[in-house]
XYZ file of N, CA and C in Angstrom:
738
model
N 70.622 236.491 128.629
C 70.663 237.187 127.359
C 69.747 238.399 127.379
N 69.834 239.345 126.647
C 69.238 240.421 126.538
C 68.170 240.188 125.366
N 66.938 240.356 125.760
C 65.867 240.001 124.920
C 65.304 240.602 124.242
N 64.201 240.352 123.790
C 63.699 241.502 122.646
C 62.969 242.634 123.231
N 61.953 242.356 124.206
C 61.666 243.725 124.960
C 62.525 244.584 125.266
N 64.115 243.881 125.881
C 64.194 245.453 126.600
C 65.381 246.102 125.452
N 64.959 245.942 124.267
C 65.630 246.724 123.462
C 64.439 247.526 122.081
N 63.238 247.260 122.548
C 62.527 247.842 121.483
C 61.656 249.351 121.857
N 62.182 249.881 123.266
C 61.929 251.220 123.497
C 63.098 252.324 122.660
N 64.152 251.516 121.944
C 64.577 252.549 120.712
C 64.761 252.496 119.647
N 63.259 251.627 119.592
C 63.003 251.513 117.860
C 62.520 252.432 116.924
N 62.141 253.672 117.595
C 62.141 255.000 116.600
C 62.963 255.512 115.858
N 64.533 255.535 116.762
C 65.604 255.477 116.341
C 65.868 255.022 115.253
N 65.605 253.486 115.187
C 65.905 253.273 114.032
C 65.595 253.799 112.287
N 64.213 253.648 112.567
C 63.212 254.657 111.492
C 64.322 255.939 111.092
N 64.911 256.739 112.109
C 65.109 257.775 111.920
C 66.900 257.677 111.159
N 67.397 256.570 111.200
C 68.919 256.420 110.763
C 68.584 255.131 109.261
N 67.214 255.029 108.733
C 66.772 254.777 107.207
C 66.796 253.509 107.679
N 66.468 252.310 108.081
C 65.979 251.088 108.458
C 64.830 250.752 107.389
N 64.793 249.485 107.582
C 63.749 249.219 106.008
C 62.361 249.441 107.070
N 61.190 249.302 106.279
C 59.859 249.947 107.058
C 59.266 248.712 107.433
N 59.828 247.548 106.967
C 59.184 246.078 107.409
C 59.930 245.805 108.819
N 61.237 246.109 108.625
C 61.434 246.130 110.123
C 60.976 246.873 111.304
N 60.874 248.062 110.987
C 60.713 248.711 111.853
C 58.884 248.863 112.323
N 58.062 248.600 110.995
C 56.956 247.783 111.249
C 56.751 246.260 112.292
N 57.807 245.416 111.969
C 57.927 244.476 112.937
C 58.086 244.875 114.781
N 58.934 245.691 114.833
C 59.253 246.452 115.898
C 58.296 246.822 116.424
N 57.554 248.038 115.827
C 56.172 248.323 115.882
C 55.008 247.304 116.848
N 55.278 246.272 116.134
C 54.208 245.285 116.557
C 54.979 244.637 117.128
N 56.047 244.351 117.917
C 56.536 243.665 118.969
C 56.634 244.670 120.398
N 56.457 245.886 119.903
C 56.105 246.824 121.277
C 54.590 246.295 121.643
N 53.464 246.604 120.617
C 52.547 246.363 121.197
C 52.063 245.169 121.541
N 52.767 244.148 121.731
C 52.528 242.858 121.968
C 52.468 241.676 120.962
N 52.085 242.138 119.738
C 52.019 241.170 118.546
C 52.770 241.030 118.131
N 53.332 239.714 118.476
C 54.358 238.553 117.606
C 54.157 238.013 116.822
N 52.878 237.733 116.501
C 52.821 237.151 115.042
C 53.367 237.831 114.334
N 52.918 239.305 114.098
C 52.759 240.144 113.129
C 54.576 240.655 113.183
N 55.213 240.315 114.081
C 56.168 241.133 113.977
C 57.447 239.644 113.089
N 56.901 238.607 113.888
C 57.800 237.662 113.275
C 57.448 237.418 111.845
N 56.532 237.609 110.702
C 55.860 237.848 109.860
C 56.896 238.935 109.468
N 56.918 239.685 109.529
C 58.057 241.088 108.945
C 58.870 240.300 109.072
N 59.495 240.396 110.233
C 61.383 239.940 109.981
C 61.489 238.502 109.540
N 60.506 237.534 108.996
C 61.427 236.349 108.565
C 61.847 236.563 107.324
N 61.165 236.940 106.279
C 61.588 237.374 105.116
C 62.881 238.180 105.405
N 63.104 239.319 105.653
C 64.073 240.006 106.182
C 65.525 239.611 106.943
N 65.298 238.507 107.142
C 66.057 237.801 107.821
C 66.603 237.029 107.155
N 65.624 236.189 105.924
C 65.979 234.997 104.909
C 67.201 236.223 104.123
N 66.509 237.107 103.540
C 67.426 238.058 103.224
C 68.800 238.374 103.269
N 69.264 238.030 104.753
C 70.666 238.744 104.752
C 70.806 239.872 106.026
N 69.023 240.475 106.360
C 68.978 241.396 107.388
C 69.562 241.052 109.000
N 70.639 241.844 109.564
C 71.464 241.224 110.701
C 70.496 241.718 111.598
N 69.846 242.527 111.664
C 68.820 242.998 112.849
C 67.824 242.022 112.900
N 67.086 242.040 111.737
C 65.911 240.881 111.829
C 66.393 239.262 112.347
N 67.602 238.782 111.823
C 68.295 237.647 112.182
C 68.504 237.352 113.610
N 68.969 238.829 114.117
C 69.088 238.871 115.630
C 67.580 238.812 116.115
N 66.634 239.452 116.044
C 65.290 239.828 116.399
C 64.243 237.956 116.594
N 64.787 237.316 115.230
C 64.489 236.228 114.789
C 65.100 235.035 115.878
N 66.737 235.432 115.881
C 67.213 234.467 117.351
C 66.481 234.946 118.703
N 66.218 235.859 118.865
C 65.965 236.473 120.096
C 64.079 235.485 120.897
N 63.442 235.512 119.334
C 62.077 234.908 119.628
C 61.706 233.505 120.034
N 63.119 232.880 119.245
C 63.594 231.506 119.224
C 63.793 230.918 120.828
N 64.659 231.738 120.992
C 65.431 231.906 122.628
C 64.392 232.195 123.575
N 63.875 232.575 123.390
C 62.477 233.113 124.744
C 62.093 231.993 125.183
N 61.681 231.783 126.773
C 61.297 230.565 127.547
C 59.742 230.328 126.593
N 58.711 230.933 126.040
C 58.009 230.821 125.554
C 57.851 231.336 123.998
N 58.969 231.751 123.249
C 58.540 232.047 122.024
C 57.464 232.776 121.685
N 57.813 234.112 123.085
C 57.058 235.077 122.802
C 54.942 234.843 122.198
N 54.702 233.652 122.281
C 53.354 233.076 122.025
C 53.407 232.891 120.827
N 54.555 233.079 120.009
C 54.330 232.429 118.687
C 54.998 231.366 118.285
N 55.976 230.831 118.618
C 56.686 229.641 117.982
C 57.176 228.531 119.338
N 57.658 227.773 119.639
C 58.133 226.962 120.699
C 59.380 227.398 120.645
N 59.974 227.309 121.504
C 61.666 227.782 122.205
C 61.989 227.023 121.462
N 63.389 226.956 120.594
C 63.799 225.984 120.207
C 65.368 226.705 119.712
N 66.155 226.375 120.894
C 67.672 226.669 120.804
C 68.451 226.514 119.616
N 68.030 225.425 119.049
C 68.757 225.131 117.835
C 68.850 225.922 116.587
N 67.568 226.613 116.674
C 66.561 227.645 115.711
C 67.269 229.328 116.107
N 67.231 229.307 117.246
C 68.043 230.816 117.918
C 69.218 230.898 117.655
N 70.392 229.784 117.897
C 71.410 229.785 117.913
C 72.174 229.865 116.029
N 70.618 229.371 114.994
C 71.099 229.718 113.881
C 70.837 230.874 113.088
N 70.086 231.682 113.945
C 69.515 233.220 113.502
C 70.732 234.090 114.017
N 70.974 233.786 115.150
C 72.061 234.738 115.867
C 73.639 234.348 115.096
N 73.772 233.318 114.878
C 75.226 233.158 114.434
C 75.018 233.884 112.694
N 74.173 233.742 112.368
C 74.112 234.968 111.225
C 74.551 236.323 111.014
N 73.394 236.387 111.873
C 73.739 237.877 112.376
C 74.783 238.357 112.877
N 75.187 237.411 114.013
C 77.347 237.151 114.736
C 77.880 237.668 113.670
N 78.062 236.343 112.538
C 79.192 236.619 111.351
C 78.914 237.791 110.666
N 77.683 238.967 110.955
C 78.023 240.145 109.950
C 78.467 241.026 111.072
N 78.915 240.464 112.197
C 79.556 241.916 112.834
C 78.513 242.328 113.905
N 77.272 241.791 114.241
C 76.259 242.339 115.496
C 76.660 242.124 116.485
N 77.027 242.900 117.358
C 77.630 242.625 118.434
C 77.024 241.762 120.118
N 75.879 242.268 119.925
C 74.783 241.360 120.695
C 74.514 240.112 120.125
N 74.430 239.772 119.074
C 74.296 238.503 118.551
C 75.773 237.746 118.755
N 76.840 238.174 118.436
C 78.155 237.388 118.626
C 77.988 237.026 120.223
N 77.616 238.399 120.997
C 77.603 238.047 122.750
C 76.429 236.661 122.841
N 75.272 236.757 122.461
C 74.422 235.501 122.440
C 75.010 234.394 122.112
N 75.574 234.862 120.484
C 76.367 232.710 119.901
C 77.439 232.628 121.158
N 78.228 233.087 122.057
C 78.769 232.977 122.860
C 78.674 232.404 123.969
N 77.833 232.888 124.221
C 76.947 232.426 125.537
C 76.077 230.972 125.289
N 75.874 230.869 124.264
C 74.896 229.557 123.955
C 75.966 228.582 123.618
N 77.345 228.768 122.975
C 78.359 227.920 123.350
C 78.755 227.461 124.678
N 78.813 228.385 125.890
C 79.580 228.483 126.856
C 78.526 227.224 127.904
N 76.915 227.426 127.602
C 75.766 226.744 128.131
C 75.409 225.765 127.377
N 76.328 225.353 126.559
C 75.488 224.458 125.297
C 73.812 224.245 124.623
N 73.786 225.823 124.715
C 72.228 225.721 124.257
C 72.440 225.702 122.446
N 71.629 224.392 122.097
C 71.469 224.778 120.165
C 72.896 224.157 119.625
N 73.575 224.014 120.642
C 75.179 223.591 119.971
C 75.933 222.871 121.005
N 76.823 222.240 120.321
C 77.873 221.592 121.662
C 78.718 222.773 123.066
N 78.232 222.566 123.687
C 79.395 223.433 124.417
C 80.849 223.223 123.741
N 82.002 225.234 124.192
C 82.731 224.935 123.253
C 82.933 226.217 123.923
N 84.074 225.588 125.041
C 84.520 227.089 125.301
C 85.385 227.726 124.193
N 86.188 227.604 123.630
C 86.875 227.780 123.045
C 86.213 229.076 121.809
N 84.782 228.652 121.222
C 84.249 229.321 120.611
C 83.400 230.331 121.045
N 82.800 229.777 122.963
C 82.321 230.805 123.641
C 83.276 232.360 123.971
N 84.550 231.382 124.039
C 85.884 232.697 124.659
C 85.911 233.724 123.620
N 85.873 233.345 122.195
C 86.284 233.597 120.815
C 84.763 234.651 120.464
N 83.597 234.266 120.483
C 82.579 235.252 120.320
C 82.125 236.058 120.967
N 82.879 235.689 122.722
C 82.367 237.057 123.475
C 83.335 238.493 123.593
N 84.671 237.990 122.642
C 85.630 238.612 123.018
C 85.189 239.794 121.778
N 85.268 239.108 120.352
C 84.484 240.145 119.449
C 83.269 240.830 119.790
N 82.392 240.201 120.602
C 81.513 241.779 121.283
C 82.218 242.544 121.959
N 82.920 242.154 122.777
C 83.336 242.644 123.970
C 84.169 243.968 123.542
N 84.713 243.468 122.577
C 85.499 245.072 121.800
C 85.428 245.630 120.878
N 84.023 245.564 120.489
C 83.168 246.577 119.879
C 82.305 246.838 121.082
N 82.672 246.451 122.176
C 81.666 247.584 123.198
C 80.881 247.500 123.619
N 80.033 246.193 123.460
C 79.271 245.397 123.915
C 79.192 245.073 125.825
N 78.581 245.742 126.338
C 78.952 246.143 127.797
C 78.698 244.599 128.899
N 77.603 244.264 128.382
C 77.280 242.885 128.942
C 78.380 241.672 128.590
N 78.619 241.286 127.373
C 80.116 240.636 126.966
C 81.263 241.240 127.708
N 81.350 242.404 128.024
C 82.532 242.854 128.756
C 82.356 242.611 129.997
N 81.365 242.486 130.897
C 81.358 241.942 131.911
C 81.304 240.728 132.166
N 80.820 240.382 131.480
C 80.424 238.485 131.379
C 82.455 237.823 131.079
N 83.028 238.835 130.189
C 84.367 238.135 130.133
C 85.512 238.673 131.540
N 85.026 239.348 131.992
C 85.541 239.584 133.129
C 84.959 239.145 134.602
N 83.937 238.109 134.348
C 83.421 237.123 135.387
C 84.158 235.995 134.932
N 84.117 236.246 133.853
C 85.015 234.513 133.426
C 86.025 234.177 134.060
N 86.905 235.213 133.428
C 88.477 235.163 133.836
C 88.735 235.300 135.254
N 87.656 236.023 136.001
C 88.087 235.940 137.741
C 87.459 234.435 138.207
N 86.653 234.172 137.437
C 86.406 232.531 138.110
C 87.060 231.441 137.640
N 87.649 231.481 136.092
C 88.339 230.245 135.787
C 87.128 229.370 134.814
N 85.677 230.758 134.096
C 84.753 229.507 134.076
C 84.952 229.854 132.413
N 84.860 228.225 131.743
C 85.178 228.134 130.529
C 86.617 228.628 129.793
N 87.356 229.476 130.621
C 88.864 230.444 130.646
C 89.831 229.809 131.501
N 91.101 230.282 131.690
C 91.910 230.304 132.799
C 92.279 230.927 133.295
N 91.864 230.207 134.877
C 91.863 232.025 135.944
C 92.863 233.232 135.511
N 92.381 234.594 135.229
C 93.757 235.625 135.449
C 92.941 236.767 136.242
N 93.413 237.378 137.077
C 92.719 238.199 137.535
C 92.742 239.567 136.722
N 94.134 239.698 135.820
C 94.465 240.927 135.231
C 93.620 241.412 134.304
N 93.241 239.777 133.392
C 91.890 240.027 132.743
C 91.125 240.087 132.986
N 90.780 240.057 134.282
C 89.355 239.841 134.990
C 89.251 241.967 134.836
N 89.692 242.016 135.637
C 89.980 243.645 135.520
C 90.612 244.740 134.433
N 90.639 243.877 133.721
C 91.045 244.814 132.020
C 89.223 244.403 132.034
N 88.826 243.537 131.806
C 87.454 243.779 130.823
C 86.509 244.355 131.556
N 86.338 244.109 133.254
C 85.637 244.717 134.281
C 85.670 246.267 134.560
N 87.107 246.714 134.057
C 86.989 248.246 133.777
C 86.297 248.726 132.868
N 86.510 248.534 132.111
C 85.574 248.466 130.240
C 84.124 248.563 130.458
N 83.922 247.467 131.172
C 82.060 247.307 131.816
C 81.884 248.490 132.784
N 82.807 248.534 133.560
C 82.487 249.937 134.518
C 82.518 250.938 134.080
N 83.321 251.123 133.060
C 83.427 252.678 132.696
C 82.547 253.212 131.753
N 81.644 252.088 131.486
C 80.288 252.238 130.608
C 79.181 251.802 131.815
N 79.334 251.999 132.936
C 78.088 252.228 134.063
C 77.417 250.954 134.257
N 78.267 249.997 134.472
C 77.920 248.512 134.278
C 78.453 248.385 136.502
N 77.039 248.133 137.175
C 77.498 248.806 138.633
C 77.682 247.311 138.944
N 78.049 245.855 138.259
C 78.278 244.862 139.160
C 79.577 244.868 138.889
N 80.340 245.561 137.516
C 81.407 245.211 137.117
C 82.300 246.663 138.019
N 81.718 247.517 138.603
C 82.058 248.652 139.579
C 81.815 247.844 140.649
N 81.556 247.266 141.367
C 81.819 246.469 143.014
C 82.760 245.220 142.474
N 82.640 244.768 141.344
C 83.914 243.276 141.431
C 84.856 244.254 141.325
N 85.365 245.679 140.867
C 86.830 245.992 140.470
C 86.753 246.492 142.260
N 85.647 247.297 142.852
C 85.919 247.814 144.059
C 86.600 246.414 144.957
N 86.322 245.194 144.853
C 86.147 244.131 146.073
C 88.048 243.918 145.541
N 88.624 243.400 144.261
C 89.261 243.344 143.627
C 90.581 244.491 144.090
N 90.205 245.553 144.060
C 91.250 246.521 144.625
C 91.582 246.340 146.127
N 90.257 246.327 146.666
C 90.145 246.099 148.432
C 90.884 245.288 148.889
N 90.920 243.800 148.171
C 91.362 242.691 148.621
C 92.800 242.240 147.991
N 93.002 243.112 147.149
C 94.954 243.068 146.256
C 94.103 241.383 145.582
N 93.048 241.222 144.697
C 92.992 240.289 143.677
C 93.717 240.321 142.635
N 94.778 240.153 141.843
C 95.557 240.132 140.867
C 96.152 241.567 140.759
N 96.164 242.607 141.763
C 96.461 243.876 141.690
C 96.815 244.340 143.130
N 97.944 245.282 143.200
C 98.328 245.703 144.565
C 96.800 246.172 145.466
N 96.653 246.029 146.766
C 95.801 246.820 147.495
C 95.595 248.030 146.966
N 94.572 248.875 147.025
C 94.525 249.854 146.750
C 92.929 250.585 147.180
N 92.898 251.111 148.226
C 91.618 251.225 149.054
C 90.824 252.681 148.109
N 91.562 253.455 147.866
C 91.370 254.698 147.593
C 90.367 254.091 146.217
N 91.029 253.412 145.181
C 90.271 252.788 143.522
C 89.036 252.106 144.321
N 89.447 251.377 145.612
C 87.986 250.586 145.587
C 87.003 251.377 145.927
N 87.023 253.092 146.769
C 86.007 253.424 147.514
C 85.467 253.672 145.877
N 86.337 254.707 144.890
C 85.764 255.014 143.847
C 84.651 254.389 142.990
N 84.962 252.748 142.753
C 84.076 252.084 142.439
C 83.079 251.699 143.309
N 83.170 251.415 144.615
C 82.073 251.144 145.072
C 81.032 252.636 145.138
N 81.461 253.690 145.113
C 80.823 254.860 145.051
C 80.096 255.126 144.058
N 80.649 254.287 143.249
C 79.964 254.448 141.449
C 78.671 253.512 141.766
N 79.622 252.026 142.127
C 77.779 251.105 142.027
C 77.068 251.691 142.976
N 77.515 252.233 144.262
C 76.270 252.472 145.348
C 75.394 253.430 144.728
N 75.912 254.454 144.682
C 74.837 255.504 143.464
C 74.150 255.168 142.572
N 74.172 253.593 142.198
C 73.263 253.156 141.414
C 72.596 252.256 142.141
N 72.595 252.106 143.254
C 71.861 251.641 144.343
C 72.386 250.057 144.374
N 73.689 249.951 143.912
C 73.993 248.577 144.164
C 74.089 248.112 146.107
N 73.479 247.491 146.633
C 73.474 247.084 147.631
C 74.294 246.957 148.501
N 75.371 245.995 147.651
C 76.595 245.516 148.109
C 77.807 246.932 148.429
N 78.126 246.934 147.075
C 78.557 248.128 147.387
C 78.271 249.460 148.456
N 76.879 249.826 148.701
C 76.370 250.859 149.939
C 77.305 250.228 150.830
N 77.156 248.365 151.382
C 77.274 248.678 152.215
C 78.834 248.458 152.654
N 78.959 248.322 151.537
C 80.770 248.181 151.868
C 81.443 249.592 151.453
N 81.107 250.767 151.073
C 81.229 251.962 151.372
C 80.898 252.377 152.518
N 79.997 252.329 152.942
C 79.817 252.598 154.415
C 80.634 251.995 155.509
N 81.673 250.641 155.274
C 82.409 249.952 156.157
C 83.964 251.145 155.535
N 84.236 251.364 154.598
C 85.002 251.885 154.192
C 85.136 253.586 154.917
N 84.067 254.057 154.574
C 83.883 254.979 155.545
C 84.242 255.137 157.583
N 83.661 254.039 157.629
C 83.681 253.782 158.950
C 84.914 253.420 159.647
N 85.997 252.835 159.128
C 87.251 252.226 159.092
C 88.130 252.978 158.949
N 87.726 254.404 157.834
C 88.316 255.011 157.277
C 89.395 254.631 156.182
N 89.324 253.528 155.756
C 89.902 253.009 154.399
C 89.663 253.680 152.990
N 90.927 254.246 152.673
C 90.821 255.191 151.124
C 90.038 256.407 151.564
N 89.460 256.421 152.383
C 88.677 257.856 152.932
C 89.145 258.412 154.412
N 88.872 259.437 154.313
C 88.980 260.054 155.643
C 87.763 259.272 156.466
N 88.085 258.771 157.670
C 86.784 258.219 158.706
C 85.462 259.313 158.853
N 84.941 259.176 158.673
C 83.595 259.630 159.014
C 81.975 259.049 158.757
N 81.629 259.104 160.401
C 80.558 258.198 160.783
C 79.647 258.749 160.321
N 79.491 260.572 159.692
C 78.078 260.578 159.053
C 77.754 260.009 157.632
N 78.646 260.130 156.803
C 79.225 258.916 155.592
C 78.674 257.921 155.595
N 79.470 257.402 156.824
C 79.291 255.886 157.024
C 77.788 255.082 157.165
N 77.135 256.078 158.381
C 75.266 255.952 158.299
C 74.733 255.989 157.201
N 75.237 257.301 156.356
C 74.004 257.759 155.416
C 74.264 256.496 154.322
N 75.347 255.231 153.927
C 75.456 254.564 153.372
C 75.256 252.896 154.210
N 75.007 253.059 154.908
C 74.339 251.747 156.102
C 73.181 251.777 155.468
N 72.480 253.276 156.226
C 71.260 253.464 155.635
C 70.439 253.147 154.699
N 71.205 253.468 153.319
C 70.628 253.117 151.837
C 70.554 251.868 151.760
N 71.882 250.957 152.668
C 71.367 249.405 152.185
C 70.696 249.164 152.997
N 70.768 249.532 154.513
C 69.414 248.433 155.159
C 68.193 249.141 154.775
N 67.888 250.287 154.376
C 66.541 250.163 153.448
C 66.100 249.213 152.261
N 67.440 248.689 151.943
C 66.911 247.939 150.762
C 66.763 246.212 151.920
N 66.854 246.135 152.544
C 66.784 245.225 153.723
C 68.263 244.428 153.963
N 69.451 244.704 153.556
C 70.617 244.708 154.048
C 70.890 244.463 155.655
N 70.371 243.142 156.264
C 71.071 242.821 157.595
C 71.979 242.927 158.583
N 73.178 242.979 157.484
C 74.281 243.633 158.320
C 74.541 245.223 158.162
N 73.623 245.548 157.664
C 73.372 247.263 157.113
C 72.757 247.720 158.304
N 70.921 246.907 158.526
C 70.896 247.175 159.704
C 70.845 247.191 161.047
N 72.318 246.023 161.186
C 72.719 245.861 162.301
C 73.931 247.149 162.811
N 74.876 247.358 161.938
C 75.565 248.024 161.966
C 75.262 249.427 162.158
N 73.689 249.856 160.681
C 73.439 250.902 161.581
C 73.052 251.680 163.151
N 72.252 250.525 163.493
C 71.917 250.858 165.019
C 73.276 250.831 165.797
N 73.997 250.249 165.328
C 75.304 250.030 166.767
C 75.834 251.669 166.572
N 75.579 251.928 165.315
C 76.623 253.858 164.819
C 75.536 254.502 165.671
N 74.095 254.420 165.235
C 73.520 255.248 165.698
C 73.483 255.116 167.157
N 73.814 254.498 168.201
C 73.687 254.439 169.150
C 75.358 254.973 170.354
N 76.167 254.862 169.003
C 77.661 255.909 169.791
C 77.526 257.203 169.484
């Protein structure tokens, strides 16, 4: 799940589009470390009706430690977030989803996991869009389709999501629920490698080397060996020494 830190570097933002000042006071004091003070703002705010604070409120719940102020307690997260779910938050519907799918706070229930990640997922919710396009290529909580695997995995990619850019690259490579198509996979793997996805480097660089969807070329092919066995990629740099050595 996506937690409360790594979404409170654009809490100025909010201030600036009229947010109430208790929230964004809460915010305030959940950058600088204080949870008391911040869970103090948003519970009122939350008792309220507020879908941000509700989410903010599941989010503290959910933490392996309750952020140092309250004990984890799933049951407590899963009823802040489904609040917030039913007014339309799209990260919160992706959370009640996910805590169905793991039975955290509730019975497992795919049925309701499939059903709340799909309403993030199309409002745009980039993590739900990938997460439903892991589903559907594995069969988990869903039934296998690959077509959906790659309707929602595009969606995630085309919003710079670089694991859901190497499953559509591996997916094209390998004709998974879709004709072969080498040329779509270099594209995506070109997308995640530039974001330094690993996998992808180094299966661009085999692509290169093979000349699959690309014209062959071995300086290509190195300079993308390269990037992964720097990241310590084994067969990155095994492969590189064998290039560098023809």
């Amino acid at each position: 799940m996506k937690y409360l830190l790594n979404i409170l570097f654009g809490f100025y933002l909010l201030s600036n589009l009229g947010f109430s000042a208790d929230l964004i006071k809460g915010l305030d004091a959940a950058k600088s470390g204080d949870f008391a003070t911040a869970i103090k703002e948003w519970r009122p705010l939350a008792e309220q009706g507020n879908e941000l604070a509700q989410l903010y409120m599941g989010e503290i719940y959910d933490h392996e430690d309750g952020y140092g102020v309250v004990t984890q307690d799933y049951e407590e997260a899963f009823k802040w977030y489904l609040l917030s779910a039913e007014q339309g938050n799209e990260e919160a519907q992706f959370n009640v989803g996910n805590m169905y799918y793991k039975g955290e706070g509730v019975d497992e229930n795919n049925s309701e996991a499939t059903k709340w990640t799909i309403l993030s997922a199309k409002q745009g919710y980039i993590t739900a869009q990938y997460d439903l396009g892991w589903r559907y290529a594995h069969g988990k909580g869903v039934t296998e389709n690959d077509l959906e695997a790659i309707k929602w995995y595009t969606l995630a990619a085309n919003q710079g999501n670089s694991d859901a850019q190497f499953n559509l690259g591996q997916m094209y490579r390998l004709g998974e629920g879709i004709k072969i198509d080498n040329k779509k996979a270099v594209k995506f793997y070109l997308l995640a490698a530039k974001q330094g996805d690993v996998k992808s480097q180094f299966n661009l660089a085999e692509m290169y080397r093979l000349g699959l969807g690309v014209k062959q070329d071995k300086k290509e092919a190195i300079k993308w060996y390269r990037a992964a066995a720097e990241q310590g990629d084994e067969n990155a740099i095994h492969n590189l020494r064998l290039m560098e050595k023809m």
